[in-house]
Short mmCIF file of C-alpha atoms in Angstrom, two decimals:
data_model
loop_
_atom_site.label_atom_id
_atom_site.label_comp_id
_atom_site.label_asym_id
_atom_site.label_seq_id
_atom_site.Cartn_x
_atom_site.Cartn_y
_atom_site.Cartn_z
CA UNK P 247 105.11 118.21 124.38
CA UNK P 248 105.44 122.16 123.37
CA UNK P 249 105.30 123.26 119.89
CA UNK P 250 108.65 124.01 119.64
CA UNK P 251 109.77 120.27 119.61
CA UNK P 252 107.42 120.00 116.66
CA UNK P 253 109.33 122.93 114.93
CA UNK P 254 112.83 121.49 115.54
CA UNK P 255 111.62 118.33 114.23
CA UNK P 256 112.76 118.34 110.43
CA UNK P 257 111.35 115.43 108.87
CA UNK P 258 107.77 116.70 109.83
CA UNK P 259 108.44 119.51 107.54
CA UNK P 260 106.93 122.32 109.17
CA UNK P 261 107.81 126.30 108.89
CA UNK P 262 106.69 129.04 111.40
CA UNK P 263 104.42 131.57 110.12
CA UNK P 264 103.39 133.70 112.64
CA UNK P 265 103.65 133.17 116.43
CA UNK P 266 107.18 132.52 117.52
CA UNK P 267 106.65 133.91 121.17
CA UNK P 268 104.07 131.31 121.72
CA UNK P 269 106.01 127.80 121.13
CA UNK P 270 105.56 127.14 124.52
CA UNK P 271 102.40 125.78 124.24
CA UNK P 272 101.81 122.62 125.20
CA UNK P 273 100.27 120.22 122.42
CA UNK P 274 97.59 117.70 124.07
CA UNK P 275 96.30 116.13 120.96
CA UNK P 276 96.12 116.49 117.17
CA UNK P 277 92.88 116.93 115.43
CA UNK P 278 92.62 117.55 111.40
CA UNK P 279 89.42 119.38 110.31
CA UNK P 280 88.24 121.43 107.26
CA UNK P 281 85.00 122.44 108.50
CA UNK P 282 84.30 125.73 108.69
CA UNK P 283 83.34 125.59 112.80
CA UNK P 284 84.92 122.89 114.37
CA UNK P 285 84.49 124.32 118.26
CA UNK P 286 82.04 121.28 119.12
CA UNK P 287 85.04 118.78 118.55
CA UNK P 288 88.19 120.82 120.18
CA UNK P 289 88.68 120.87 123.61
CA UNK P 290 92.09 122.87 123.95
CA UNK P 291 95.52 122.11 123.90
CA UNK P 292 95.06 120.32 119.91
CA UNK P 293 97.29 120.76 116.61
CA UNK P 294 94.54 121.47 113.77
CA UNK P 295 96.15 120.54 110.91
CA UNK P 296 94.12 122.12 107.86
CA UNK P 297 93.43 121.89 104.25
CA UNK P 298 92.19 125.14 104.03
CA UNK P 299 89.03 123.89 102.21
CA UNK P 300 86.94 126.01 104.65
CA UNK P 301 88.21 129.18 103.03
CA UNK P 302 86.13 130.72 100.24
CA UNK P 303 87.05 134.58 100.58
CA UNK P 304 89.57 136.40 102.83
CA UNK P 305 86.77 137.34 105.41
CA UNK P 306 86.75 133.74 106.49
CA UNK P 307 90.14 133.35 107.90
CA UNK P 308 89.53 135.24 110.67
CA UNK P 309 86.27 133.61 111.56
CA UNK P 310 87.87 130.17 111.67
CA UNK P 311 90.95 131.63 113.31
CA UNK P 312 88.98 132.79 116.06
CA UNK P 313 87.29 129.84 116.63
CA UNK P 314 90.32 128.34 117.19
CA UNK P 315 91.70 130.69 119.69
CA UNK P 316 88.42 131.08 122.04
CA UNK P 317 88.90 126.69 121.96
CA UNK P 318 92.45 127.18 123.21
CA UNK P 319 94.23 124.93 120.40
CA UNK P 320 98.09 125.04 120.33
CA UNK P 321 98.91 125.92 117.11
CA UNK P 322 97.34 125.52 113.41
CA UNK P 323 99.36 124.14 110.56
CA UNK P 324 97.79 125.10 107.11
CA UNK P 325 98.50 122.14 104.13
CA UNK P 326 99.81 123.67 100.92
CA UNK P 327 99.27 120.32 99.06
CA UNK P 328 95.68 121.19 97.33
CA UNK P 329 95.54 125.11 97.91
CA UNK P 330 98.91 126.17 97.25
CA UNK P 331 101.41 128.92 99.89
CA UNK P 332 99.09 129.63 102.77
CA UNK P 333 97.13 132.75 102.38
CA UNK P 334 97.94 136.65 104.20
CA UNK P 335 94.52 136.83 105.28
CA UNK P 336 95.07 133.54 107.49
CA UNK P 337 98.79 134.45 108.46
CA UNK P 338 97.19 138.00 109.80
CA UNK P 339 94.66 136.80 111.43
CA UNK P 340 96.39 134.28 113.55
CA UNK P 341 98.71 137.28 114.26
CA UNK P 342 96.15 139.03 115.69
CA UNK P 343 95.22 136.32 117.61
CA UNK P 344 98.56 135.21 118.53
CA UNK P 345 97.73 131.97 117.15
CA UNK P 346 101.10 129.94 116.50
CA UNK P 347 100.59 129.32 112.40
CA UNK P 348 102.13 126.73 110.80
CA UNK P 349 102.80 125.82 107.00
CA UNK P 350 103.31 121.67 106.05
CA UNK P 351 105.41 120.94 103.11
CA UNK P 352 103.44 119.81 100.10
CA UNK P 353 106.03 116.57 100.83
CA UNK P 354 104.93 115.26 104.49
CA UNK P 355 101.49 114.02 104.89
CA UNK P 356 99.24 115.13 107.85
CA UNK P 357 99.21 111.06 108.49
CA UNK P 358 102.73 111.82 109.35
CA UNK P 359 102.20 114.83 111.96
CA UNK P 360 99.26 113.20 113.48
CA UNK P 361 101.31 110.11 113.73
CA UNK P 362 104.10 112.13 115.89
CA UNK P 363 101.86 113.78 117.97
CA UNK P 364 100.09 110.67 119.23
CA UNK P 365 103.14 108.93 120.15
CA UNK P 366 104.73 111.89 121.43
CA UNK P 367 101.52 112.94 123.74
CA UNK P 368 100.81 109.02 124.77
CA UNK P 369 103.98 108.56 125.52
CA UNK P 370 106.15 105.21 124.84
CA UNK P 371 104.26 102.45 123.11
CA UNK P 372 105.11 99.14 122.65
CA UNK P 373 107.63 97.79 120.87
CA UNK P 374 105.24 96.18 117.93
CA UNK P 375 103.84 100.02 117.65
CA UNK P 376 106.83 101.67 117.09
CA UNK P 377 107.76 99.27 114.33
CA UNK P 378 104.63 99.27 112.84
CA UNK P 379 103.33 103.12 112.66
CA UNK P 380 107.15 104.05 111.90
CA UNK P 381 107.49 102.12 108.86
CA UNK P 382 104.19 103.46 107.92
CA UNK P 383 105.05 107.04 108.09
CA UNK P 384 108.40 106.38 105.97
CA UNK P 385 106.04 104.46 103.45
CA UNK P 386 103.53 107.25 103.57
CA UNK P 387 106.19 110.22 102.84
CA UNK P 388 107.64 107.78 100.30
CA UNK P 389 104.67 109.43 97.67
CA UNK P 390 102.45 112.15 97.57
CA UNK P 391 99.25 109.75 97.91
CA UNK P 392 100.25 108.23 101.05
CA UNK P 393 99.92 104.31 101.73
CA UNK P 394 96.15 104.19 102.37
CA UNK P 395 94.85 101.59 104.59
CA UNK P 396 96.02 98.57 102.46
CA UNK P 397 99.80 99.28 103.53
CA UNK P 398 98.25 99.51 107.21
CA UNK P 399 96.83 96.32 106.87
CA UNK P 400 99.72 94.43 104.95
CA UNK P 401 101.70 95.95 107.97
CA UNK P 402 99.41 94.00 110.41
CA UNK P 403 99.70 91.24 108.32
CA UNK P 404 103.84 91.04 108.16
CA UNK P 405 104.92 92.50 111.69
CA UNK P 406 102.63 91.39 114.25
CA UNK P 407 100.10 88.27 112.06
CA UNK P 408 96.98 89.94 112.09
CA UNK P 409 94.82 89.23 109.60
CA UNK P 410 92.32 92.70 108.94
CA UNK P 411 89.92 94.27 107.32
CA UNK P 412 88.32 98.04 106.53
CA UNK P 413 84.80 97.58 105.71
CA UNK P 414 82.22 100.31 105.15
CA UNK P 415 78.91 100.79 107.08
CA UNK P 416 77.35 97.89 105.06
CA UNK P 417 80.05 95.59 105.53
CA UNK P 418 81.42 96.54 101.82
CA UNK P 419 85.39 95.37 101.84
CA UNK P 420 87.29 98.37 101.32
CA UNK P 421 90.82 97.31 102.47
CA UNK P 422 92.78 94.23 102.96
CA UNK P 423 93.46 91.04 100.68
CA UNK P 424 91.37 88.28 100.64
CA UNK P 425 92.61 85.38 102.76
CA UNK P 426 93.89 82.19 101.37
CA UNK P 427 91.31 79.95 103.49
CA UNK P 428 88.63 80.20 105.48
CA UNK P 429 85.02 82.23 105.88
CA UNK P 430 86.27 86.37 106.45
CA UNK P 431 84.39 89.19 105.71
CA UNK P 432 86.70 89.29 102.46
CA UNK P 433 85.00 85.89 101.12
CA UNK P 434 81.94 87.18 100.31
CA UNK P 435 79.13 90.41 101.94
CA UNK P 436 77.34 88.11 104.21
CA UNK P 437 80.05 88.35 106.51
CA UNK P 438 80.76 91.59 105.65
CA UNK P 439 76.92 92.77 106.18
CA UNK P 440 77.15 90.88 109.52
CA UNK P 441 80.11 91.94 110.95
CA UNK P 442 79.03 95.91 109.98
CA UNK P 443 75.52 95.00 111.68
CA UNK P 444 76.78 93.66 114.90
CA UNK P 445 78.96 96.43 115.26
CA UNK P 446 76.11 99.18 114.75
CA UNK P 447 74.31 97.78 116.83
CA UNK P 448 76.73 97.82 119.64
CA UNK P 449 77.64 101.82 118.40
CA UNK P 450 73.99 102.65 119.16
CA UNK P 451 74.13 100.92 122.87
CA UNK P 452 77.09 102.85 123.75
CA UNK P 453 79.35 99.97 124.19
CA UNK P 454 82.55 100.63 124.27
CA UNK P 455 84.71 99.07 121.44
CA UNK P 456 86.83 97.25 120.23
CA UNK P 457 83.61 94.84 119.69
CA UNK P 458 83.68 91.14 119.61
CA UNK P 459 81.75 88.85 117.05
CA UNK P 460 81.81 85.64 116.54
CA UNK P 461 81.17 83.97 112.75
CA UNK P 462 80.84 80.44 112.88
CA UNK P 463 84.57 79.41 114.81
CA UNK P 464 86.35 82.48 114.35
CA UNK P 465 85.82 85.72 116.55
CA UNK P 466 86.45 89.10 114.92
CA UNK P 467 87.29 92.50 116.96
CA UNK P 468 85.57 95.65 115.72
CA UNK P 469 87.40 98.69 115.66
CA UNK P 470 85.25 102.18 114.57
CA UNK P 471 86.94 104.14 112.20
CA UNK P 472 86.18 107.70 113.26
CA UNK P 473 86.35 110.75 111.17
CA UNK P 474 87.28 114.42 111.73
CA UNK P 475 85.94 114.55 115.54
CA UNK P 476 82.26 114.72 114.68
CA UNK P 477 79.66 113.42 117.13
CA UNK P 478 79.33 109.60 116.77
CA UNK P 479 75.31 110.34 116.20
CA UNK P 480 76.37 112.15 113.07
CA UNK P 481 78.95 109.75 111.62
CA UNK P 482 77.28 105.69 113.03
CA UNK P 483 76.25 105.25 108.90
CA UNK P 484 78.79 106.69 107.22
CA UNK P 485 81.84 105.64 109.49
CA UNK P 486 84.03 102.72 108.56
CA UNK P 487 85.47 99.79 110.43
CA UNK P 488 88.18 97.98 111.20
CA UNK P 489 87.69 94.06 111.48
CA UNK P 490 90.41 91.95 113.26
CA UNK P 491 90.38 87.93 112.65
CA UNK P 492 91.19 87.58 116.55
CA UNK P 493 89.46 87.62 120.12
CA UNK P 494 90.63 91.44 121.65
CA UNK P 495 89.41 90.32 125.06
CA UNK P 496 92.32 89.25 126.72
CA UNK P 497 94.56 91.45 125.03
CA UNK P 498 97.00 93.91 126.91
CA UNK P 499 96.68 97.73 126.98
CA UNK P 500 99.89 98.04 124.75
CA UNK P 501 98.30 95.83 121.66
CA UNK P 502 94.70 97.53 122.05
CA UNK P 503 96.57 101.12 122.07
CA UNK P 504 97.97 99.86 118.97
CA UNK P 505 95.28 99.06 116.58
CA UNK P 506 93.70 102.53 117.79
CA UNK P 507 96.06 103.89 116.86
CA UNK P 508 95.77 102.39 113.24
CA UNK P 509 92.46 103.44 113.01
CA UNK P 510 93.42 107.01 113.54
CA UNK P 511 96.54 106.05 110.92
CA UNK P 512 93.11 105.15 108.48
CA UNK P 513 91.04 107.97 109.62
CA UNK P 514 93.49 110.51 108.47
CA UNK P 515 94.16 109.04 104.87
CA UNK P 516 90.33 108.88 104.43
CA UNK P 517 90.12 112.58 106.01
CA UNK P 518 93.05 113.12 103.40
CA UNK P 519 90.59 111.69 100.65
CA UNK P 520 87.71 113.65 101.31
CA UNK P 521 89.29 117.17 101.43
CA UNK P 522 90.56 116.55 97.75
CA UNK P 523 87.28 115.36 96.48
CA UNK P 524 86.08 118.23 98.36
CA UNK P 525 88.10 120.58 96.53
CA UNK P 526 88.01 118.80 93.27
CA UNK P 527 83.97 119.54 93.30
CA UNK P 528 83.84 123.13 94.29
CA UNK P 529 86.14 123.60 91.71
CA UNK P 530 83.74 121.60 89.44
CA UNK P 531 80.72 123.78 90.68
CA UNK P 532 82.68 126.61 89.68
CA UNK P 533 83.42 125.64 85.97
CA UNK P 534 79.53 124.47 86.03
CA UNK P 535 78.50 127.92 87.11
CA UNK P 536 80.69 129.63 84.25
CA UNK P 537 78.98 127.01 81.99
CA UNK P 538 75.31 127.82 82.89
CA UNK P 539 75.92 131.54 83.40
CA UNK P 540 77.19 132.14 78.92
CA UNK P 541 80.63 133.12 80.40
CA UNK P 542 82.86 133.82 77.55
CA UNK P 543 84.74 130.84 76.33
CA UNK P 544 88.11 132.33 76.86
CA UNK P 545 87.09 132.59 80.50
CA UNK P 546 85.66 129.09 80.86
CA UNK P 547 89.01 127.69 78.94
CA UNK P 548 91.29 129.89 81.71
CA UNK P 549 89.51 128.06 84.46
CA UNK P 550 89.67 124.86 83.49
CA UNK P 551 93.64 125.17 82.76
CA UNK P 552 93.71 125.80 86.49
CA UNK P 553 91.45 123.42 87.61
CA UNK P 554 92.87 120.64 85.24
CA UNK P 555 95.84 119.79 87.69
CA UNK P 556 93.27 119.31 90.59
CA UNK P 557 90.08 117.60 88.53
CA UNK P 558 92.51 115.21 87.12
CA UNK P 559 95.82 114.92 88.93
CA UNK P 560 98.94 112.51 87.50
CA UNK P 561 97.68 113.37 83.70
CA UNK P 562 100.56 114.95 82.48
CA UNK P 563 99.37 116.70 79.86
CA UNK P 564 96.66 119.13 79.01
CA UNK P 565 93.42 117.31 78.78
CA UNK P 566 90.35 117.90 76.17
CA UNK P 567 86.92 119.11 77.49
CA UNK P 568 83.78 118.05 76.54
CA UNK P 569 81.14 119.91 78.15
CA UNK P 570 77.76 118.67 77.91
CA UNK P 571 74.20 120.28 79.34
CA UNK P 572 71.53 118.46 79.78
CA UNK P 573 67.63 119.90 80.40
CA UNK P 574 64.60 117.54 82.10
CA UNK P 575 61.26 119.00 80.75
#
């Protein structure tokens, strides 16, 4: 696929910033990072869709930017959703670096690009795919928060009778309903625990997933829920999980392709999640700083009339500080 399909695709909302001579490109993948070097985790031909939470001064744009280009990546699209209009320093230095730059309206998720990519690059999926990641993406540009993983799972649930769960590393149920009947890992954090111990254990061996358990009569399929690329050394305890109530062993290529492709679907919306809180608490620090520093008051109110939209979204109106400060002798 070349970047130009992705640019004459309207509902992924996406506007050319710099680099029209280089739509050519082919796009091999779709990765979505905010760290500040991500050249362990790209091996060439990706998307990187970005937050921008990397950036702290203009000087960095062109260290991440030429990251980027010595990897080979096809393009970067910048978010506007936390951040605001994508910054000159970033537009010029993928110029330089004739580095296609892209901008994603505040409106479409980067759920919804990564989606397209995948099933553009893979190629044609199954019917019960199609179905179920395109009503997701319609569900997820339905609202500015996206889906999250419980309208993956109720999608499971309705379209293809799957009955699933997201647990964290200690087996802690983070998505899906409880079932009417029956021991599940939503019944209680024994089989929660279990289920998240049996499948660390087979992480650490190597084995390749999805992973099959078996709690008393029922047999569960383990699915990890990787996040932003990182080494799986780095991310075994903090990684969630996707448990199926059903045997993946004899299942074909087209349904296993499918619930990896939810887990990517999950990956992203928790990505998604941890960029804002990301934001939300360097903008924190930075009201903290003014605090602890005697900035004047006028300053410290200025700040948090910007940061007030960010720290606590869907308010409405403007909120009433409290500050506090606390000493340990």
């Amino acid at each position: 696929m070349r970047l130009r399909a992705l640019l004459d695709t309207e509902s992924l909302g996406l506007r050319l910033l710099g680099g029209e001579d280089e739509l050519d490109r082919t796009v091999r993948g779709v990765m979505t990072t905010d760290l500040r070097d991500p050249s362990r985790y790209l091996s060439g031909g990706e998307l990187v869709l970005s937050g921008l939470a990397w950036r702290r001064e203009p000087e960095d744009s062109e260290n991440f930017v030429r990251i980027l280009a010595t990897a080979g990546v096809a393009g970067l699209a910048a978010g506007t959703a936390e951040l605001g209009p994508v910054p000159e320093d970033l537009i010029a230095a993928c110029a330089r670096h004739r580095l296609p730059l892209f901008s994603v309206a505040e409106s479409v998720s980067f759920a919804t690009v990564t989606e397209y990519v995948v099933r553009q690059v893979s190629g044609e999926r199954a019917g019960d795919l199609a179905a179920v990641v395109d009503r997701h993406r319609r569900l997820m540009t339905s609202g500015p928060a996206g889906g999250g993983p419980e309208v993956v799972l109720d999608l499971l649930g309705s379209d293809l009778d799957l009955r699933a769960w997201v647990l964290s590393p200690t087996g802690r149920r983070i998505a899906g309903a409880a079932p009417g009947g029956g021991a599940g890992p939503a019944d209680g954090t024994a089989a929660g625990a279990r289920l998240a111990g049996e499948h660390l254990a087979a992480a650490r061996s190597g084995r390749r997933s999805p992973h099959r358990v078996l709690l008393g009569n029922t047999t569960y399929s383990l699915f990890p829920i990787r996040s932003g690329g990182r080494d799986l050394r780095e991310t075994v305890l903090s990684d969630w999980l996707l448990a199926v109530e059903a045997d993946a062993g004899d299942w074909p290529a087209e349904r296993l392709d499918l619930l990896h492709g939810v887990t990517q679907l999950i990956a992203v919306e928790r990505d998604r999640r941890d960029a804002a809180r990301t934001v939300r608490r360097r903008l924190a620090q930075e009201v903290l700083e003014l605090v602890q520093t005697g900035a004047p008051p006028a300053e410290i109110a200025a700040r948090l009339r910007v940061a007030a939209p960010v720290l606590l979204p869907g308010l409405g109106t403007a909120p009433h500080w409290q500050v506090v400060v606390a000493r340990v002798e």
